[in-house]
XYZ file of N, CA and C in Angstrom:
843
model
N 28.092 5.166 17.441
C 27.230 6.182 16.819
C 25.904 6.230 17.567
N 25.519 7.371 18.050
C 24.300 7.490 18.837
C 23.066 7.519 17.947
N 21.936 7.214 18.587
C 20.650 7.274 17.887
C 20.047 8.645 18.145
N 19.755 9.396 17.075
C 19.299 10.776 17.256
C 17.842 10.856 17.689
N 17.108 9.793 17.562
C 15.688 9.786 17.878
C 14.998 8.776 16.986
N 14.258 7.894 17.596
C 13.622 6.835 16.819
C 12.159 6.696 17.196
N 11.380 6.263 16.242
C 9.978 5.948 16.461
C 9.715 4.598 15.801
N 9.088 3.712 16.541
C 8.620 2.462 15.950
C 7.174 2.667 15.527
N 6.872 2.323 14.313
C 5.534 2.572 13.781
C 5.050 1.359 12.996
N 3.774 1.078 13.146
C 3.152 -0.039 12.427
C 1.887 0.479 11.737
N 1.765 0.163 10.478
C 0.576 0.561 9.705
C -0.181 -0.687 9.283
N -1.474 -0.673 9.483
C -2.290 -1.807 9.054
C -3.610 -1.291 8.489
N -4.174 -2.064 7.593
C -5.434 -1.689 6.961
C -6.160 -2.944 6.510
N -7.462 -2.832 6.369
C -8.239 -3.977 5.910
C -9.572 -3.523 5.348
N -10.233 -4.431 4.705
C -11.559 -4.160 4.151
C -12.321 -5.467 4.046
N -13.626 -5.417 3.820
C -14.397 -6.667 3.705
C -13.996 -7.481 2.480
N -14.048 -8.793 2.637
C -13.782 -9.718 1.533
C -15.101 -10.408 1.168
N -15.449 -10.359 -0.096
C -16.764 -10.851 -0.503
C -16.668 -12.201 -1.217
N -16.150 -13.189 -0.509
C -16.098 -14.549 -1.020
C -16.822 -15.472 -0.045
N -17.563 -16.394 -0.583
C -18.319 -17.307 0.275
C -18.414 -18.684 -0.381
N -18.151 -19.698 0.412
C -18.279 -21.064 -0.100
C -19.758 -21.372 -0.309
N -20.066 -21.877 -1.498
C -21.434 -22.285 -1.818
C -21.495 -23.811 -1.741
N -22.107 -24.327 -0.697
C -22.131 -25.776 -0.482
C -22.895 -26.504 -1.585
N -23.994 -25.910 -2.037
C -24.794 -26.555 -3.078
C -24.023 -26.632 -4.391
N -23.381 -25.525 -4.783
C -22.594 -25.528 -6.017
C -21.373 -26.433 -5.898
N -20.793 -26.499 -4.714
C -19.652 -27.391 -4.500
C -20.066 -28.842 -4.709
N -21.203 -29.218 -4.110
C -21.686 -30.598 -4.253
C -22.039 -30.908 -5.701
N -22.679 -29.939 -6.373
C -23.063 -30.136 -7.775
C -21.832 -30.290 -8.669
N -20.819 -29.442 -8.435
C -19.579 -29.516 -9.215
C -18.866 -30.838 -8.989
N -18.839 -31.296 -7.742
C -18.189 -32.569 -7.429
C -18.923 -33.740 -8.083
N -20.266 -33.689 -8.051
C -21.054 -34.769 -8.677
C -20.874 -34.787 -10.183
N -20.947 -33.600 -10.806
C -20.851 -33.520 -12.266
C -19.490 -33.947 -12.790
N -18.464 -33.768 -11.982
C -17.108 -34.085 -12.425
C -16.533 -35.332 -11.749
N -17.410 -36.079 -11.035
C -17.002 -37.321 -10.354
C -15.789 -37.073 -9.442
N -15.864 -35.976 -8.678
C -14.780 -35.601 -7.769
C -15.064 -36.134 -6.371
N -14.005 -36.409 -5.632
C -14.175 -36.800 -4.239
C -14.462 -35.550 -3.410
N -14.933 -35.728 -2.195
C -15.375 -34.612 -1.370
C -14.304 -33.618 -1.005
N -13.035 -34.055 -1.003
C -11.964 -33.144 -0.616
C -11.205 -32.580 -1.813
N -11.762 -32.756 -3.023
C -11.054 -32.353 -4.246
C -11.144 -30.860 -4.528
N -12.089 -30.186 -3.916
C -12.185 -28.755 -4.169
C -13.492 -28.169 -3.676
N -13.509 -26.845 -3.540
C -14.700 -26.124 -3.120
C -15.030 -25.045 -4.136
N -16.292 -24.650 -4.162
C -16.705 -23.568 -5.044
C -16.957 -22.335 -4.183
N -16.091 -21.330 -4.349
C -16.229 -20.071 -3.620
C -16.778 -19.001 -4.552
N -17.901 -18.461 -4.182
C -18.507 -17.399 -4.980
C -17.869 -16.050 -4.648
N -17.678 -15.260 -5.695
C -17.276 -13.864 -5.506
C -18.569 -13.053 -5.472
N -18.992 -12.674 -4.287
C -20.287 -12.019 -4.138
C -20.300 -10.625 -4.755
N -19.210 -9.876 -4.548
C -19.095 -8.526 -5.095
C -17.707 -8.374 -5.702
N -17.586 -8.010 -6.968
C -16.269 -7.873 -7.613
C -15.405 -6.808 -6.934
N -14.090 -6.992 -6.991
C -13.163 -6.043 -6.365
C -13.190 -4.666 -7.033
N -13.763 -4.596 -8.244
C -13.823 -3.306 -8.939
C -14.614 -2.265 -8.143
N -15.544 -2.731 -7.315
C -16.319 -1.801 -6.492
C -15.452 -1.165 -5.397
N -14.314 -1.776 -5.113
C -13.464 -1.316 -4.020
C -12.105 -0.810 -4.518
N -12.006 -0.545 -5.814
C -10.710 -0.176 -6.383
C -10.192 1.145 -5.832
N -11.085 2.092 -5.502
C -10.629 3.367 -4.935
C -9.989 3.151 -3.566
N -10.611 2.307 -2.758
C -10.049 1.982 -1.444
C -8.703 1.285 -1.598
N -8.655 0.267 -2.452
C -7.422 -0.505 -2.636
C -6.289 0.377 -3.161
N -6.616 1.258 -4.083
C -5.597 2.150 -4.652
C -5.062 3.105 -3.582
N -5.955 3.650 -2.765
C -5.540 4.570 -1.720
C -4.683 3.899 -0.663
N -5.053 2.685 -0.269
C -4.286 1.949 0.736
C -2.921 1.563 0.176
N -2.871 1.168 -1.096
C -1.588 0.812 -1.724
C -0.645 2.008 -1.745
N -1.171 3.185 -2.065
C -0.348 4.397 -2.091
C 0.158 4.727 -0.691
N -0.712 4.566 0.300
C -0.329 4.853 1.683
C 0.718 3.859 2.173
N 0.558 2.614 1.803
C 1.532 1.588 2.207
C 2.896 1.859 1.563
N 2.882 2.339 0.315
C 4.138 2.675 -0.363
C 4.863 3.792 0.382
N 4.117 4.809 0.827
C 4.717 5.888 1.612
C 5.281 5.347 2.925
N 4.555 4.439 3.538
C 4.990 3.849 4.811
C 6.339 3.162 4.650
N 6.483 2.369 3.595
C 7.750 1.672 3.379
C 8.861 2.627 2.940
N 8.506 3.680 2.233
C 9.516 4.660 1.811
C 10.120 5.395 3.003
N 9.292 5.713 3.998
C 9.723 6.575 5.100
C 10.163 5.813 6.347
N 10.209 4.487 6.252
C 10.611 3.677 7.397
C 11.624 2.627 6.956
N 12.236 1.995 7.954
C 13.173 0.900 7.702
C 12.729 -0.316 8.516
N 13.107 -1.525 8.093
C 12.700 -2.729 8.839
C 13.208 -2.705 10.278
N 12.400 -3.257 11.169
C 12.834 -3.390 12.562
C 12.464 -4.765 13.115
N 11.178 -5.104 13.113
C 10.733 -6.393 13.655
C 9.635 -6.951 12.750
N 9.998 -7.910 11.919
C 9.036 -8.484 10.975
C 7.889 -9.193 11.683
N 8.162 -9.765 12.852
C 7.124 -10.522 13.563
C 5.990 -9.625 14.044
N 6.335 -8.461 14.558
C 5.312 -7.551 15.079
C 4.786 -6.588 14.017
N 5.539 -6.441 12.927
C 5.138 -5.505 11.880
C 5.645 -4.091 12.094
N 6.350 -3.862 13.204
C 6.866 -2.520 13.463
C 8.081 -2.238 12.590
N 8.142 -0.994 12.081
C 9.287 -0.498 11.352
C 9.781 0.760 12.057
N 10.983 1.187 11.732
C 11.611 2.278 12.470
C 11.836 3.490 11.568
N 11.731 4.669 12.162
C 12.003 5.900 11.413
C 12.410 6.991 12.393
N 12.799 8.123 11.869
C 13.102 9.280 12.701
C 11.785 9.979 13.058
N 11.798 10.848 14.061
C 10.590 11.637 14.346
C 10.109 12.436 13.136
N 11.056 13.003 12.362
C 10.669 13.753 11.157
C 9.953 12.840 10.168
N 10.473 11.614 10.018
C 9.843 10.651 9.116
C 8.453 10.277 9.590
N 8.295 10.133 10.906
C 6.979 9.803 11.469
C 5.968 10.900 11.176
N 6.351 12.154 11.452
C 5.399 13.250 11.259
C 5.046 13.443 9.793
N 5.997 13.165 8.930
C 5.697 13.254 7.498
C 4.674 12.183 7.102
N 4.898 10.943 7.575
C 3.948 9.880 7.257
C 2.600 10.143 7.919
N 2.615 10.639 9.140
C 1.360 10.900 9.844
C 0.519 11.931 9.099
N 1.181 12.955 8.539
C 0.455 13.963 7.758
C -0.191 13.332 6.530
N 0.575 12.488 5.818
C 0.049 11.809 4.629
C -1.088 10.866 5.018
N -0.917 10.186 6.155
C -1.932 9.254 6.650
C -3.251 9.975 6.919
N -3.187 11.099 7.622
C -4.405 11.831 7.964
C -5.109 12.370 6.724
N -4.331 12.841 5.751
C -4.929 13.315 4.501
C -5.612 12.169 3.765
N -4.944 11.006 3.725
C -5.503 9.841 3.041
C -6.721 9.314 3.790
N -6.661 9.358 5.107
C -7.767 8.854 5.921
C -9.067 9.593 5.608
N -8.971 10.899 5.457
C -10.157 11.691 5.151
C -10.778 11.259 3.820
N -9.924 11.029 2.830
C -10.409 10.597 1.518
C -10.996 9.196 1.588
N -10.289 8.286 2.256
C -10.703 6.882 2.282
C -11.957 6.655 3.122
N -12.144 7.459 4.148
C -13.384 7.338 4.913
C -14.579 7.754 4.049
N -14.349 8.685 3.137
C -15.399 9.051 2.193
C -15.695 7.922 1.228
N -14.655 7.213 0.809
C -14.835 6.039 -0.070
C -15.640 4.968 0.645
N -15.306 4.737 1.916
C -16.039 3.740 2.707
C -17.511 4.119 2.836
N -17.771 5.376 3.191
C -19.154 5.824 3.370
C -19.957 5.675 2.088
N -19.353 5.995 0.970
C -20.036 5.869 -0.318
C -20.410 4.416 -0.594
N -19.476 3.498 -0.313
C -19.753 2.073 -0.551
C -20.876 1.587 0.359
N -20.806 1.940 1.652
C -21.823 1.481 2.608
C -23.190 2.068 2.262
N -23.213 3.337 1.894
C -24.491 3.985 1.532
C -25.136 3.320 0.317
N -24.312 2.822 -0.610
C -24.825 2.205 -1.832
C -24.875 0.674 -1.753
N -24.627 0.137 -0.554
C -24.450 -1.309 -0.401
C -25.664 -2.111 -0.883
N -26.847 -1.683 -0.516
C -28.049 -2.428 -0.924
C -28.205 -2.428 -2.442
N -27.923 -1.297 -3.083
C -28.006 -1.222 -4.545
C -26.935 -2.099 -5.189
N -25.750 -2.135 -4.573
C -24.664 -2.975 -5.095
C -25.053 -4.448 -5.025
N -25.672 -4.830 -3.920
C -26.140 -6.222 -3.788
C -27.119 -6.548 -4.906
N -28.061 -5.659 -5.140
C -29.084 -5.904 -6.161
C -28.472 -6.045 -7.547
N -27.360 -5.339 -7.790
C -26.683 -5.415 -9.091
C -26.051 -6.788 -9.340
N -25.890 -7.570 -8.279
C -25.231 -8.872 -8.425
C -26.198 -9.980 -8.842
N -27.494 -9.683 -8.881
C -28.485 -10.709 -9.227
C -28.210 -11.302 -10.607
N -28.004 -10.434 -11.601
C -27.764 -10.928 -12.964
C -26.403 -11.601 -13.066
N -25.417 -11.045 -12.377
C -24.059 -11.591 -12.472
C -23.969 -12.982 -11.872
N -24.618 -13.190 -10.734
C -24.551 -14.484 -10.058
C -25.612 -15.472 -10.540
N -26.651 -14.957 -11.179
C -27.690 -15.841 -11.707
C -28.354 -16.653 -10.610
N -28.499 -17.953 -10.848
C -29.172 -18.823 -9.877
C -28.384 -18.989 -8.578
N -27.125 -18.572 -8.602
C -26.300 -18.689 -7.385
C -26.487 -17.489 -6.457
N -27.332 -16.543 -6.870
C -27.567 -15.372 -6.029
C -28.503 -15.734 -4.888
N -28.064 -15.432 -3.675
C -28.905 -15.592 -2.482
C -28.653 -14.385 -1.595
N -29.671 -13.608 -1.359
C -29.486 -12.363 -0.612
C -28.953 -12.635 0.790
N -29.237 -13.809 1.318
C -28.754 -14.152 2.656
C -27.255 -14.360 2.732
N -26.583 -14.480 1.571
C -25.121 -14.633 1.565
C -24.401 -13.344 1.936
N -25.095 -12.233 1.762
C -24.441 -10.932 1.954
C -24.568 -10.467 3.407
N -23.456 -10.112 4.028
C -23.499 -9.619 5.415
C -24.289 -8.314 5.509
N -24.711 -7.988 6.718
C -25.419 -6.738 6.955
C -24.476 -5.550 6.741
N -25.045 -4.408 6.411
C -24.242 -3.217 6.121
C -23.391 -2.808 7.318
N -23.943 -2.963 8.542
C -23.191 -2.581 9.739
C -21.930 -3.436 9.886
N -22.040 -4.722 9.572
C -20.887 -5.618 9.671
C -19.846 -5.273 8.610
N -20.337 -4.897 7.432
C -19.424 -4.514 6.347
C -18.678 -3.237 6.703
N -19.377 -2.263 7.254
C -18.754 -0.997 7.610
C -17.622 -1.206 8.615
N -17.828 -2.142 9.553
C -16.827 -2.398 10.585
C -15.566 -3.048 10.032
N -15.661 -3.657 8.852
C -14.509 -4.342 8.252
C -13.518 -3.365 7.618
N -13.986 -2.167 7.284
C -13.073 -1.159 6.734
C -12.251 -0.584 7.886
N -10.948 -0.664 7.780
C -10.121 -0.121 8.859
C -8.766 0.321 8.320
N -8.193 1.296 8.983
C -6.831 1.749 8.728
C -6.335 2.381 10.015
N -5.135 2.017 10.438
C -4.649 2.532 11.710
C -3.131 2.481 11.769
N -2.577 3.337 12.608
C -1.147 3.294 12.878
C -0.950 3.120 14.377
N 0.039 2.312 14.737
C 0.424 2.108 16.131
C 1.855 2.600 16.294
N 2.136 3.205 17.427
C 3.460 3.760 17.694
C 4.016 3.147 18.975
N 5.300 2.838 18.960
C 5.961 2.287 20.143
C 7.369 2.857 20.238
N 8.034 2.569 21.361
C 9.399 3.041 21.574
C 10.388 1.894 21.485
N 11.592 2.199 21.040
C 12.676 1.223 21.094
C 13.038 1.031 22.568
N 13.182 -0.215 23.039
C 13.537 -0.445 24.449
C 14.801 0.307 24.842
N 14.756 0.944 26.011
C 15.907 1.708 26.514
C 16.309 1.197 27.883
N 17.579 1.341 28.202
C 18.107 0.895 29.483
C 17.393 1.624 30.625
N 16.968 0.874 31.614
C 16.265 1.444 32.756
C 14.764 1.314 32.650
N 14.256 1.212 31.416
C 12.811 1.117 31.234
C 12.297 -0.310 31.428
N 13.230 -1.274 31.452
C 12.826 -2.679 31.530
C 13.321 -3.352 32.804
N 13.734 -2.550 33.794
C 14.323 -3.113 35.013
C 13.372 -4.064 35.743
N 12.064 -3.811 35.603
C 11.074 -4.626 36.318
C 11.037 -6.060 35.808
N 11.676 -6.316 34.640
C 11.695 -7.670 34.077
C 12.873 -8.487 34.598
N 13.748 -7.846 35.356
C 14.927 -8.551 35.837
C 16.140 -8.213 34.992
N 17.313 -8.290 35.590
C 18.542 -7.869 34.919
C 18.841 -8.672 33.660
N 18.701 -9.991 33.736
C 19.035 -10.834 32.591
C 18.091 -10.594 31.423
N 16.806 -10.491 31.719
C 15.829 -10.263 30.647
C 16.010 -8.880 30.037
N 16.333 -7.884 30.874
C 16.585 -6.545 30.369
C 17.779 -6.556 29.418
N 18.854 -7.243 29.803
C 20.036 -7.333 28.951
C 19.700 -7.997 27.618
N 18.900 -9.050 27.674
C 18.548 -9.771 26.447
C 17.734 -8.882 25.515
N 16.753 -8.184 26.059
C 15.890 -7.343 25.227
C 16.650 -6.142 24.669
N 17.543 -5.561 25.476
C 18.341 -4.432 24.988
C 19.308 -4.870 23.895
N 19.893 -6.071 24.069
C 20.811 -6.599 23.045
C 20.057 -6.877 21.749
N 18.830 -7.400 21.890
C 18.011 -7.674 20.702
C 17.641 -6.372 19.999
N 17.316 -5.344 20.777
C 16.972 -4.048 20.188
C 18.170 -3.459 19.452
N 19.362 -3.560 20.064
C 20.576 -3.029 19.427
C 20.873 -3.785 18.137
N 20.666 -5.090 18.155
C 20.880 -5.915 16.956
C 19.947 -5.474 15.829
N 18.693 -5.202 16.177
C 17.727 -4.767 15.170
C 18.065 -3.374 14.644
N 18.508 -2.484 15.531
C 18.892 -1.135 15.101
C 20.060 -1.187 14.122
N 21.061 -2.016 14.434
C 22.227 -2.132 13.553
C 21.845 -2.739 12.205
N 20.978 -3.756 12.245
C 20.540 -4.384 10.992
C 19.731 -3.399 10.148
N 18.913 -2.592 10.811
C 18.105 -1.606 10.093
C 18.977 -0.520 9.486
N 20.004 -0.109 10.241
C 20.919 0.919 9.732
C 21.690 0.395 8.517
N 22.163 -0.840 8.603
C 22.824 -1.475 7.459
C 21.858 -1.543 6.278
N 20.595 -1.849 6.570
C 19.588 -1.941 5.516
C 19.397 -0.640 4.765
N 19.587 0.495 5.444
C 19.466 1.786 4.761
C 20.568 1.961 3.715
N 21.789 1.559 4.059
C 22.882 1.597 3.087
C 22.585 0.651 1.918
N 22.119 -0.554 2.244
C 21.838 -1.548 1.207
C 20.709 -1.090 0.287
N 19.744 -0.407 0.849
C 18.608 0.108 0.069
C 19.094 1.130 -0.953
N 19.965 2.043 -0.513
C 20.521 3.034 -1.435
C 21.427 2.364 -2.464
N 22.177 1.363 -2.023
C 23.083 0.656 -2.931
C 22.305 -0.052 -4.041
N 21.218 -0.722 -3.683
C 20.417 -1.424 -4.701
C 19.875 -0.450 -5.741
N 19.406 0.690 -5.296
C 18.835 1.678 -6.222
C 19.899 2.230 -7.170
N 21.069 2.565 -6.629
C 22.148 3.122 -7.458
C 22.690 2.058 -8.405
N 22.841 0.830 -7.916
C 23.336 -0.259 -8.772
C 22.379 -0.550 -9.927
N 21.082 -0.483 -9.631
C 20.091 -0.729 -10.697
C 20.197 0.345 -11.780
N 20.385 1.588 -11.354
C 20.552 2.677 -12.327
C 21.822 2.472 -13.141
N 22.919 2.108 -12.472
C 24.195 1.889 -13.157
C 24.085 0.775 -14.189
N 23.433 -0.326 -13.799
C 23.268 -1.459 -14.715
C 22.426 -1.067 -15.924
N 21.423 -0.232 -15.694
C 20.559 0.218 -16.797
C 21.341 1.099 -17.770
N 22.163 2.001 -17.242
C 22.915 2.918 -18.087
C 23.996 2.214 -18.900
N 24.445 1.066 -18.431
C 25.511 0.340 -19.137
C 24.974 -0.661 -20.152
N 23.657 -0.763 -20.257
C 23.040 -1.718 -21.178
C 22.082 -0.958 -22.094
N 22.432 -0.837 -23.359
C 21.617 -0.045 -24.290
C 20.205 -0.600 -24.421
N 20.091 -1.918 -24.385
C 18.771 -2.529 -24.501
C 17.881 -2.173 -23.321
N 18.446 -2.257 -22.116
C 17.689 -1.900 -20.919
C 17.355 -0.416 -20.918
N 18.326 0.403 -21.304
C 18.125 1.851 -21.292
C 17.025 2.267 -22.262
N 17.017 1.637 -23.416
C 16.034 1.983 -24.442
C 14.611 1.736 -23.954
N 14.405 0.658 -23.175
C 13.057 0.254 -22.775
C 12.686 0.657 -21.350
N 13.642 1.248 -20.627
C 13.357 1.537 -19.220
C 12.450 2.759 -19.094
N 11.752 2.823 -17.966
C 10.845 3.928 -17.697
C 11.540 4.981 -16.845
N 10.918 6.129 -16.747
C 11.508 7.235 -15.985
C 11.623 6.901 -14.502
N 10.831 5.924 -14.021
C 10.869 5.568 -12.602
C 12.224 4.993 -12.196
N 12.979 4.441 -13.161
C 14.320 3.949 -12.848
C 15.172 5.075 -12.282
N 14.974 6.273 -12.796
C 15.714 7.444 -12.328
C 15.039 8.088 -11.118
N 13.731 8.286 -11.202
C 13.037 8.987 -10.117
C 13.041 8.188 -8.817
N 13.076 6.857 -8.902
C 13.135 6.050 -7.682
C 14.401 6.340 -6.891
N 15.518 6.518 -7.603
C 16.788 6.827 -6.941
C 16.732 8.240 -6.362
N 16.210 9.173 -7.134
C 16.121 10.558 -6.671
C 15.234 10.668 -5.424
N 14.101 9.980 -5.439
C 13.174 10.045 -4.309
C 13.759 9.372 -3.073
N 14.481 8.262 -3.275
C 15.114 7.596 -2.139
C 16.176 8.498 -1.509
N 16.978 9.147 -2.328
C 17.991 10.069 -1.809
C 17.336 11.182 -0.995
N 16.144 11.614 -1.402
C 15.435 12.679 -0.683
C 14.955 12.226 0.690
N 14.572 10.940 0.828
C 14.003 10.487 2.104
C 15.045 9.891 3.056
N 16.274 9.729 2.600
C 17.306 9.160 3.470
C 17.391 9.889 4.815
N 17.375 11.232 4.849
C 17.432 11.905 6.159
C 16.274 11.515 7.079
N 15.126 11.154 6.512
C 13.961 10.785 7.323
C 14.085 9.383 7.910
N 14.919 8.531 7.331
C 15.068 7.165 7.850
C 16.439 6.951 8.494
N 17.291 7.980 8.442
C 18.636 7.885 9.009
C 18.571 8.176 10.510
N 18.001 7.228 11.266
C 17.749 7.443 12.687
C 19.033 7.520 13.517
N 20.154 7.058 12.988
C 21.435 7.185 13.702
C 22.156 8.485 13.355
N 21.502 9.278 12.530
C 22.090 10.561 12.105
C 23.523 10.359 11.599
N 23.681 9.306 10.798
C 24.990 8.944 10.247
C 25.372 9.960 9.172
N 26.408 10.780 9.403
C 26.761 11.815 8.419
C 27.209 11.223 7.081
N 27.814 10.019 7.109
C 28.261 9.405 5.857
C 27.079 8.965 5.004
N 26.035 8.447 5.658
C 24.834 8.049 4.911
C 24.181 9.275 4.295
N 24.060 10.339 5.070
C 23.484 11.579 4.528
C 24.342 12.130 3.389
N 25.660 12.018 3.549
C 26.576 12.529 2.520
C 26.419 11.745 1.221
N 26.294 10.432 1.318
C 26.130 9.602 0.119
C 24.791 9.880 -0.562
N 23.759 10.109 0.248
C 22.452 10.451 -0.321
C 22.517 11.801 -1.019
N 23.209 12.759 -0.389
C 23.357 14.088 -0.980
C 24.186 14.020 -2.260
N 25.216 13.185 -2.250
C 26.051 12.991 -3.440
C 25.224 12.430 -4.588
N 24.358 11.491 -4.259
C 23.469 10.901 -5.272
C 22.491 11.938 -5.797
N 21.941 12.733 -4.877
C 20.976 13.766 -5.254
C 21.610 14.799 -6.189
N 22.807 15.239 -5.853
C 23.502 16.237 -6.668
C 23.870 15.683 -8.050
N 24.258 14.418 -8.082
C 24.617 13.785 -9.354
C 23.437 13.775 -10.320
N 22.251 13.512 -9.784
C 21.067 13.344 -10.639
C 20.236 14.615 -10.756
N 20.690 15.700 -10.146
C 19.942 16.953 -10.174
C 19.777 17.460 -11.608
N 18.539 17.780 -11.955
C 18.193 18.347 -13.271
C 18.457 17.379 -14.430
N 18.569 16.087 -14.147
C 18.758 15.091 -15.204
C 17.458 14.328 -15.399
N 17.077 14.106 -16.641
C 15.872 13.343 -16.945
C 16.252 12.063 -17.679
N 15.329 11.116 -17.712
C 15.585 9.878 -18.439
C 15.748 10.150 -19.922
N 15.055 11.153 -20.421
C 15.205 11.535 -21.822
C 16.641 11.988 -22.105
N 17.230 12.754 -21.171
C 18.629 13.192 -21.327
C 19.554 11.993 -21.413
N 19.320 11.018 -20.550
C 20.197 9.844 -20.484
C 20.088 8.990 -21.746
N 18.920 8.983 -22.355
C 18.729 8.182 -23.559
C 19.295 8.871 -24.808
N 19.252 10.184 -24.818
C 19.619 10.912 -26.040
C 21.045 11.452 -26.044
N 21.588 11.728 -24.856
C 22.877 12.413 -24.773
C 23.937 11.471 -24.211
N 24.854 11.010 -25.079
C 25.893 10.062 -24.664
C 26.801 10.649 -23.586
N 27.133 11.922 -23.719
C 28.032 12.548 -22.755
C 27.399 12.590 -21.364
N 26.122 12.953 -21.317
C 25.404 12.990 -20.033
C 25.304 11.594 -19.432
N 24.975 10.626 -20.279
C 24.847 9.245 -19.798
C 26.170 8.742 -19.221
N 27.263 8.984 -19.901
C 28.575 8.533 -19.434
C 28.964 9.219 -18.121
N 28.646 10.504 -18.011
C 28.967 11.246 -16.788
C 28.181 10.698 -15.590
N 26.898 10.461 -15.819
C 26.050 9.951 -14.735
C 26.454 8.524 -14.373
N 26.762 7.709 -15.385
C 27.176 6.324 -15.131
C 28.464 6.280 -14.315
N 29.421 7.134 -14.654
C 30.694 7.182 -13.929
C 30.473 7.639 -12.482
N 29.637 8.658 -12.315
C 29.351 9.150 -10.970
C 28.605 8.138 -10.130
N 27.647 7.439 -10.762
C 26.878 6.423 -10.047
C 27.769 5.256 -9.635
N 28.703 4.887 -10.508
C 29.639 3.802 -10.184
C 30.516 4.176 -8.994
N 30.984 5.402 -8.976
C 31.811 5.874 -7.865
C 31.015 5.895 -6.555
N 29.787 6.382 -6.632
C 28.935 6.413 -5.443
C 28.651 5.003 -4.945
N 28.398 4.112 -5.888
C 28.137 2.714 -5.536
C 29.310 2.101 -4.791
N 30.519 2.396 -5.240
C 31.717 1.871 -4.583
C 31.843 2.389 -3.154
N 31.514 3.654 -2.952
C 31.561 4.224 -1.609
C 30.523 3.562 -0.699
N 29.326 3.336 -1.240
C 28.278 2.696 -0.440
C 28.683 1.263 -0.100
N 29.247 0.566 -1.077
C 29.678 -0.822 -0.852
C 30.702 -0.908 0.271
N 31.592 0.069 0.370
C 32.593 0.061 1.431
C 31.939 0.206 2.805
N 30.862 0.989 2.883
C 30.153 1.152 4.145
C 29.344 -0.091 4.498
N 28.778 -0.731 3.465
C 28.051 -1.985 3.687
C 28.991 -3.046 4.249
N 30.197 -3.112 3.679
C 31.185 -4.078 4.154
C 31.582 -3.780 5.598
N 31.624 -2.499 5.961
C 32.011 -2.096 7.304
C 30.966 -2.518 8.327
N 29.665 -2.357 7.987
C 28.600 -2.645 8.921
C 28.127 -4.090 8.884
N 28.422 -4.791 7.802
C 27.933 -6.174 7.660
C 28.596 -7.098 8.680
């Protein structure tokens, strides 16, 4: 099965961390509690995370999109794999989020001195203005970026020697196959979770709508992560999508006939996916 087009993509983000070891408080705590010197340290939280909740929420949402639209490739480097369509979809979401998050960063940096002053009462005698980094250093700690690379191809690595080229190409093929298998397994886990929920009245009664929407959304993005353009994977995703079309969690909870129909269809789909997992495993 040929690869229709692949992109390796890595997403990373960071922000300043406002924790600092207080040597004086550490020594005082150790003395008051008759602790040895290696028994513990006192780390002050200079600024609560609540001041950065908008940034954290935005990055979490962006990271969720990243994992939705990509498949594992190399855990060591952080690169994941997707189709070109999946890349452009994530890139669009990334750029939209970047504009919002850069505004969040600017707001925090602009108000940084006032935020520091607000910590005087909270920290009490442990407040020392010298503990807080300069605004320029804080601004530099906010970051979000994507890196793009190519899957190694025959002929592109000839300068490394024949044996090394063979090794790297074999490793790339191994990762591609594992990632492709992972796409089937990802769909299987989602469908199996739905099936298990529908067969257990207790679980069904307390489950949230995300149990259903997670499967529907995954079926929608399968074409974006199906880098081998596997028609069977697309067919199973389409089968799942059609099965759950126009069905709500409320329908499944209230209508026995609908629940039984969806459960039977999900079980059948699960069996088909399992056969493909067994084939590729």
